[in-house]
Coordinates of C-alpha atoms and ligand atoms in Angstrom, one line a residue:
X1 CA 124.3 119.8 36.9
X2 CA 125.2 118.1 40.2
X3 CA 125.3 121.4 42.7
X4 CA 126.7 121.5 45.8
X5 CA 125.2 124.4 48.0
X6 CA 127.0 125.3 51.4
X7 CA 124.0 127.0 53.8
X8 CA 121.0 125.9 51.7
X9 CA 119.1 125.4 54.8
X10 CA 119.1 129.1 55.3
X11 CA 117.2 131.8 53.7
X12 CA 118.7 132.3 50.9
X13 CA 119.8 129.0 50.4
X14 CA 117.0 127.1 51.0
X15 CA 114.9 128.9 48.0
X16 CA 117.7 128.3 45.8
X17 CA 117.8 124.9 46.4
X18 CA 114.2 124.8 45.5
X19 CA 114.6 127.0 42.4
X20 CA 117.3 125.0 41.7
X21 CA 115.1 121.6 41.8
X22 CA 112.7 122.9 39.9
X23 CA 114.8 123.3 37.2
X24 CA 115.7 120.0 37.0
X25 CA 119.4 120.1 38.5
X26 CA 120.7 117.6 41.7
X27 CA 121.8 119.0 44.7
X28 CA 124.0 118.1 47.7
X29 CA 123.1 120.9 50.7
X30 CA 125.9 121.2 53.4
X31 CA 124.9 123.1 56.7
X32 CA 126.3 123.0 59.6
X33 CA 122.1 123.9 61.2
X34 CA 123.6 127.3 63.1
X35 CA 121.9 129.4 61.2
X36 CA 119.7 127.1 59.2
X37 CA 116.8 125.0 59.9
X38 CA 116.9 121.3 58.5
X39 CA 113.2 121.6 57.7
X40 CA 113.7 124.2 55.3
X41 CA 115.8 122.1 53.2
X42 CA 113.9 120.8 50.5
X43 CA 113.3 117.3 50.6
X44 CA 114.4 116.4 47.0
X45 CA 118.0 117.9 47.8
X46 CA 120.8 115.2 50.0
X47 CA 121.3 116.9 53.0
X48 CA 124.8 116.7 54.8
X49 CA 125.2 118.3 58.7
X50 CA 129.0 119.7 58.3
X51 CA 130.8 122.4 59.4
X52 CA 133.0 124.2 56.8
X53 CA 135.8 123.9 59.3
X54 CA 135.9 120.3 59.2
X55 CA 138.5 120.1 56.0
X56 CA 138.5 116.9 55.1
X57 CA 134.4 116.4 55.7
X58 CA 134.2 119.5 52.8
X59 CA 136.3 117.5 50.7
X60 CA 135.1 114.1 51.1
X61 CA 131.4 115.6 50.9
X62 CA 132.1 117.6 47.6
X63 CA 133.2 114.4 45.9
X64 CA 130.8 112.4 46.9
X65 CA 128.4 114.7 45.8
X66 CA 130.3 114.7 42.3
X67 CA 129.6 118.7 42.1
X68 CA 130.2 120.3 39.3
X69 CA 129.1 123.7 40.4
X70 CA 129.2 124.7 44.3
X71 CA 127.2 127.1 45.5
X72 CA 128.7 128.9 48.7
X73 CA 125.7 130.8 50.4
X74 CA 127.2 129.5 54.1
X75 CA 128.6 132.7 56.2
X76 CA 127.8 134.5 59.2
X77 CA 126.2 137.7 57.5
X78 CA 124.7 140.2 60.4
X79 CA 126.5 144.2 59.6
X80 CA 126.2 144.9 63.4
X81 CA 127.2 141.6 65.1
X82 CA 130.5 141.7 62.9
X83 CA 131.1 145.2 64.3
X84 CA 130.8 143.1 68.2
X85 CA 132.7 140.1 66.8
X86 CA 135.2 140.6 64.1
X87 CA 137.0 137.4 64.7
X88 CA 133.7 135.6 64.2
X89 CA 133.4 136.8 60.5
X90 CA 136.8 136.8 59.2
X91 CA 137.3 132.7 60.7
X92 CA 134.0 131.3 59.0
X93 CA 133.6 133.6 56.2
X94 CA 136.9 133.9 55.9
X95 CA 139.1 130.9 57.0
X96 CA 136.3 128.0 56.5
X97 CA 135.3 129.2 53.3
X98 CA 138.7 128.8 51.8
X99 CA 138.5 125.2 52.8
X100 CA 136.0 125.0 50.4
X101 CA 137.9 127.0 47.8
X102 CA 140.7 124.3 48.3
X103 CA 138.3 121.3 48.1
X104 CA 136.2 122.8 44.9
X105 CA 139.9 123.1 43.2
X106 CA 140.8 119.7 44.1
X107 CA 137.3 118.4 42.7
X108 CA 138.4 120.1 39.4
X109 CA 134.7 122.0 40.2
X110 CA 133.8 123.9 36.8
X111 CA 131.6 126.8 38.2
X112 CA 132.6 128.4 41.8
X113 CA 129.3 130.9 42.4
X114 CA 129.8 133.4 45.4
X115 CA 127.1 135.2 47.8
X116 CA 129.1 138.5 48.1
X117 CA 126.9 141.6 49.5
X118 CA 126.9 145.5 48.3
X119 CA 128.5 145.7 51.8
X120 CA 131.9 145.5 50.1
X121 CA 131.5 149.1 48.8
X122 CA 131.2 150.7 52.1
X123 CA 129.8 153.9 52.0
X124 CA 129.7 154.4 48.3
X125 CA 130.5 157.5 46.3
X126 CA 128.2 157.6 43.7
X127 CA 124.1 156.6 43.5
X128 CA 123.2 154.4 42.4
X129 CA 126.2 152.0 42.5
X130 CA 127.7 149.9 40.1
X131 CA 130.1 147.2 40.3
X132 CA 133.0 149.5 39.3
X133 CA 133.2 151.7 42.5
X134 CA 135.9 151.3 44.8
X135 CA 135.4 148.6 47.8
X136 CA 136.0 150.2 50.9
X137 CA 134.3 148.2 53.6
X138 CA 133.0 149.9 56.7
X139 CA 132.4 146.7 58.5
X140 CA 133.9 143.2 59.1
X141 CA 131.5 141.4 57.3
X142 CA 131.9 143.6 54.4
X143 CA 135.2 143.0 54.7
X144 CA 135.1 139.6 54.8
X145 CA 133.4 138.9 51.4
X146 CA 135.4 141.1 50.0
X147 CA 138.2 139.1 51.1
X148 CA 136.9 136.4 49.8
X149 CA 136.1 138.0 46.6
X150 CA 139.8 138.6 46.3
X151 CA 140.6 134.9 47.3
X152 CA 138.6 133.9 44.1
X153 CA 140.7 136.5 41.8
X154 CA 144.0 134.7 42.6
X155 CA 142.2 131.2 42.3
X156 CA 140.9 131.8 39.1
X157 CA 144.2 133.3 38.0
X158 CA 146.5 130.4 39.7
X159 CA 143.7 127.3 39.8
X160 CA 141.7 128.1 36.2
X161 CA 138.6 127.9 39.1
X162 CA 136.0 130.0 37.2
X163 CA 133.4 132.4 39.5
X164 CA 131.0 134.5 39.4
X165 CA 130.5 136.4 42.6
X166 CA 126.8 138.0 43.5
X167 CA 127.2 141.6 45.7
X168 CA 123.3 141.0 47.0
X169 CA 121.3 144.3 48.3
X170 CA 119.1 143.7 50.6
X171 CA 117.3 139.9 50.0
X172 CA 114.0 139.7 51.2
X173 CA 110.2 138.5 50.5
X174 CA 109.7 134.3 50.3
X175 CA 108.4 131.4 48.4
X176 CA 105.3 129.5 48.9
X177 CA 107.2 127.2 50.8
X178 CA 110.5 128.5 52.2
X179 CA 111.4 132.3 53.9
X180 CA 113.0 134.3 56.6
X181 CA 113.8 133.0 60.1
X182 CA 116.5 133.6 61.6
X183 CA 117.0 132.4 65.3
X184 CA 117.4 136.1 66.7
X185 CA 116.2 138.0 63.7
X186 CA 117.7 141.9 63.5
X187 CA 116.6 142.1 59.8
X188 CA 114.0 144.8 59.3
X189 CA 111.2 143.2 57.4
X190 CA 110.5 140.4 59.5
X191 CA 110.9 142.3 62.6
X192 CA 108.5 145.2 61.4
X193 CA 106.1 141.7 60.5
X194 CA 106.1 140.7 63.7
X195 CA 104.1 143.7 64.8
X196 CA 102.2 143.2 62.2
X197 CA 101.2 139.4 63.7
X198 CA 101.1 140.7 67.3
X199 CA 103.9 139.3 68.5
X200 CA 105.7 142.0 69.5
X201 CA 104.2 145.7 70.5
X202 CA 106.5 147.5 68.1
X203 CA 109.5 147.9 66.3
X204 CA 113.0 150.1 66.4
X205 CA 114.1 152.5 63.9
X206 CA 117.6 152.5 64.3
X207 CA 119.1 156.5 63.2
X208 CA 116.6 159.3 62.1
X209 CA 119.0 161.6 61.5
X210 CA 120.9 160.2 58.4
X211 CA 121.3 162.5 54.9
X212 CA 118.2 161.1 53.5
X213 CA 114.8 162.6 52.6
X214 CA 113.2 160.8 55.7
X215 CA 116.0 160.9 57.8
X216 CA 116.3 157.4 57.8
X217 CA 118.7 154.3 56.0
X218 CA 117.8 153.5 52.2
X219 CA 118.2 150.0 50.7
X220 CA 117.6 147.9 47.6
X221 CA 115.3 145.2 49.0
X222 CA 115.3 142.1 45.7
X223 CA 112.8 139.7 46.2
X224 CA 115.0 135.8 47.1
X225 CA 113.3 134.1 44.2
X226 CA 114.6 136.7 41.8
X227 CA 118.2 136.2 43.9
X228 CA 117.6 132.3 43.2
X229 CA 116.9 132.8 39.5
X230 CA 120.3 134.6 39.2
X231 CA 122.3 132.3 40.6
X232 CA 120.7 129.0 38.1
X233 CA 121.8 131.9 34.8
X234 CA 125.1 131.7 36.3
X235 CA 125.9 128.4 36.4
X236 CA 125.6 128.4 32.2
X237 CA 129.2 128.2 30.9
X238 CA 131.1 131.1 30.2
X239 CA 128.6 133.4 32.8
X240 CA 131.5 134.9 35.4
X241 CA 132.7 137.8 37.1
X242 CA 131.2 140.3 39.7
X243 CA 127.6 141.3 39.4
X244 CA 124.9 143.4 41.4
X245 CA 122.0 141.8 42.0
X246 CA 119.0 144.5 43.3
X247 CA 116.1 146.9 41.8
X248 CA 117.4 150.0 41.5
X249 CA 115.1 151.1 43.8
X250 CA 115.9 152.9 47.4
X251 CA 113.4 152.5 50.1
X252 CA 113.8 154.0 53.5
X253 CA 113.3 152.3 57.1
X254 CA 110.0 154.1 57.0
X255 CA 109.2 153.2 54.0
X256 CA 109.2 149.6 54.5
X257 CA 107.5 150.6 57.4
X258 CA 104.6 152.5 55.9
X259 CA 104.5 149.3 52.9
X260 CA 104.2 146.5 55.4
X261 CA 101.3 148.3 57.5
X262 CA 99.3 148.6 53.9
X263 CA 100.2 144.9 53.0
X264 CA 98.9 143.7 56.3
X265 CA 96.2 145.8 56.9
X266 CA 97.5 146.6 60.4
X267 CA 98.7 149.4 62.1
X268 CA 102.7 148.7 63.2
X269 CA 103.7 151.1 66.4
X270 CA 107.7 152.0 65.9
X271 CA 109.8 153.9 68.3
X272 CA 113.3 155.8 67.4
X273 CA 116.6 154.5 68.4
X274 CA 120.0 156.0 68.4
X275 CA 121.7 154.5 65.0
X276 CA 123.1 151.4 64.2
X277 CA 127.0 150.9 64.1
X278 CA 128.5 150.3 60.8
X279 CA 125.1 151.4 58.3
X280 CA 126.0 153.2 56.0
X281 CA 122.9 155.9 55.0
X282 CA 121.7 154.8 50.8
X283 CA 122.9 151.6 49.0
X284 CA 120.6 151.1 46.2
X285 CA 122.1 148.9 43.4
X286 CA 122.9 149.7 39.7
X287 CA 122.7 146.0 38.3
X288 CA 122.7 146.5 34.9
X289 CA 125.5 144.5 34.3
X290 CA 123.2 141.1 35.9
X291 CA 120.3 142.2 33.3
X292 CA 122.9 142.8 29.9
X293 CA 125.1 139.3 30.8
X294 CA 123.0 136.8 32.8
X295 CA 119.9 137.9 31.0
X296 CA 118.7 138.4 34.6
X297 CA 114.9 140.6 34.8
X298 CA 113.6 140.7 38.4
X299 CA 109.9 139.3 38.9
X300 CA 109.1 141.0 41.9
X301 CA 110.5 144.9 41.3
X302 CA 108.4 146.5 44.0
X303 CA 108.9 146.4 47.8
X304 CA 105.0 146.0 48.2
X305 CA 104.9 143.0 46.0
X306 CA 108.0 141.7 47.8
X307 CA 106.4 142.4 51.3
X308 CA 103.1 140.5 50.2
X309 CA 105.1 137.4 49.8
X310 CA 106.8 137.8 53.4
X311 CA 103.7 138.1 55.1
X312 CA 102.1 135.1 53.3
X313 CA 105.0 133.0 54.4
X314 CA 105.1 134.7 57.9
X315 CA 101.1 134.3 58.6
X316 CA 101.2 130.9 57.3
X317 CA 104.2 130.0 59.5
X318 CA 103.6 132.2 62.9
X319 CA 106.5 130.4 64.5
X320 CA 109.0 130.1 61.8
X321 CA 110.6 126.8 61.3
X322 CA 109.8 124.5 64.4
X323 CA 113.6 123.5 64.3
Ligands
LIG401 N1 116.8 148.5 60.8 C1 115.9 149.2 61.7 N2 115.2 148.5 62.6 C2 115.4 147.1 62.7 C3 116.2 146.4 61.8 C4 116.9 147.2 60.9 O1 115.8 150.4 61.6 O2 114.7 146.5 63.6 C5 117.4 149.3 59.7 C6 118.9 149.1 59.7 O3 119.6 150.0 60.6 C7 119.2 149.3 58.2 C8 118.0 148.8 57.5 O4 117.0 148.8 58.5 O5 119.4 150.7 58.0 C9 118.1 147.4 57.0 O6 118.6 146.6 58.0 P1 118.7 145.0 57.9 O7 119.3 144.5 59.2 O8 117.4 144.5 57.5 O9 119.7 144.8 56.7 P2 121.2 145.4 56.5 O10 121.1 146.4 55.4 O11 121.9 145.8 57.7 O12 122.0 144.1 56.0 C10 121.4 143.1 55.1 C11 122.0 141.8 55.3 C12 123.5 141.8 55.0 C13 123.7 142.4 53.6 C14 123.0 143.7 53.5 C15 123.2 144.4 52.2 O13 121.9 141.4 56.7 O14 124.0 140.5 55.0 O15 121.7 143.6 53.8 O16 122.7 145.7 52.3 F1 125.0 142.5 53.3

């Protein structure tokens, strides 16, 4: 299929794009480079440098690409920079992304697939979660997708525009070639890593004293080839609707911790910080529903195999991308 993938010069994007090559499809990456890096764009895809607020670029790019699926990866998707900035979420995640809702109609696009987060549930009521619990958002980026999410509901009721939305846990890990760098990274793996590679003394665990064995926040971490391979099942017809995509497995902060120091062979110093605004305690993903309908198995179940790939990529590339 022609693809058209918004943010594919970010982290998830980018190793989509490849997984997407691979399989023999042709994409058309837009990025707008605020988040991405134009070096982590594979070379086989046609890159575009546009901003999602630029209406009529979105359009005209979209046709020229001919797409037939879109892929929207592009959003501003930090929990505790939304709880600073609100207005920053709800204009481009919000706002710029209907845009491209309006320009994928107008393209009569077949297959509209969404990056939505397990962020939408808030602080969930049940362990572990399925795609039926109620969405109660404790933060604006949460609330953002989930916006969106219901943007897509009236679009595929009013427009025919068929989706299928992905609620991701907690992506992490890399491919050979592409993985995680972000331009001030807050993500826990790669800042745990970089203690690991000396390049800072230690790292913060932000809350201790959360309702969890350890004291400290629980997530689903899904390897982002195993996100990639989800998102080529759902661009076969008749694939659409809401879907978990994690491992049903819960690993604390130090956890990860504990995983990374035995993957790298070093110890990793942390101190303990007050807790992070708008975490909520456990998310840990039931995505049965992704396995049953997309056929979807996870290569990479295990946080330690998961971590091995990060710190592959992140010995291998010290500095990140150099752009
Ligand atoms: N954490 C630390 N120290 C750090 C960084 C993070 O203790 O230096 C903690 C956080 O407080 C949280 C956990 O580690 O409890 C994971 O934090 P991340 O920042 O790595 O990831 P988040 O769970 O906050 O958010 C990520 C993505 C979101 C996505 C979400 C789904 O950034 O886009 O996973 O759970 F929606």
């Amino acid at each position: 299929m022609n693809v058209f993938v918004t943010g594919g010069a970010g982290y998830i994007g980018s190793v989509c794009v490849e997984e997407l090559l691979n399989a023999g499809h042709v994409v058309t990456v837009f990025d707008n480079l605020t988040e991405g890096h134009r070096s982590a764009v594979d070379p086989r895809a046609k890159f575009v440098l546009g901003d999602l607020a630029d209406r009529e670029l979105v359009a005209r790019a979209l046709t020229d690409a001919r797409a037939e699926a879109v892929i929207h990866f592009a959003a501003h998707a930090l929990v505790g920079e939304s709880m600073q900035n609100p207005g920053k979420y709800f204009r481009n995640n919000v706002a710029n992304g209907l845009n491209l809702l309006d320009a994928a109609v107008a393209a009569r696009v077949r297959k509209f697939v969404f990056s939505s987060t397990c962020a939408t549930y808030g602080v969930p009521e049940k362990m572990p979660m399925d795609e039926s619990l109620p969405q109660l958002p404790v933060n604006p980026y949460g609330e953002s997708k989930l916006m969106f999410e219901k943007m897509l509901l009236w679009y595929r009721q009013l427009h025919g525009l068929e989706f299928v939305a992905f609620r991701y846990f907690n992506a992490a890990g890399a491919s050979k070639k592409f993985g995680e760098h972000h331009r001030i990274e807050t993500h826990l793996i790669p800042n745990v890593l970089k203690v690991a590679l000396g390049q800072k003394e230690q790292c913060e665990i932000f809350g201790t004293n959360y309702p969890t064995p350890d004291g400290t926040c629980i997530r689903d971490y899904i390897h982002i080839v195993d996100l990639a391979q989800a998102h080529i099942l759902a661009l076969a017809p008749g694939r659409a609707g809401f879907f978990n995509l994690g491992n049903g497995s819960g690993y604390s902060v130090r956890e990860v911790i504990h995983a990374c120091e035995r993957i790298s062979g070093q110890p990793i110093k942390s101190i303990e910080q007050p807790r992070r605004a708008g975490d909520p305690p456990r998310l840990v993903a039931a995505a049965d529903k992704a396995f049953k309908e997309l056929d979807w198995q996870p290569k990479f179940p295990k946080l330690e195999a998961i971590v091995a790939t990060a710190w592959d990529w992140h010995k291998r590339h010290p500095q990140g991308y150099r752009d």
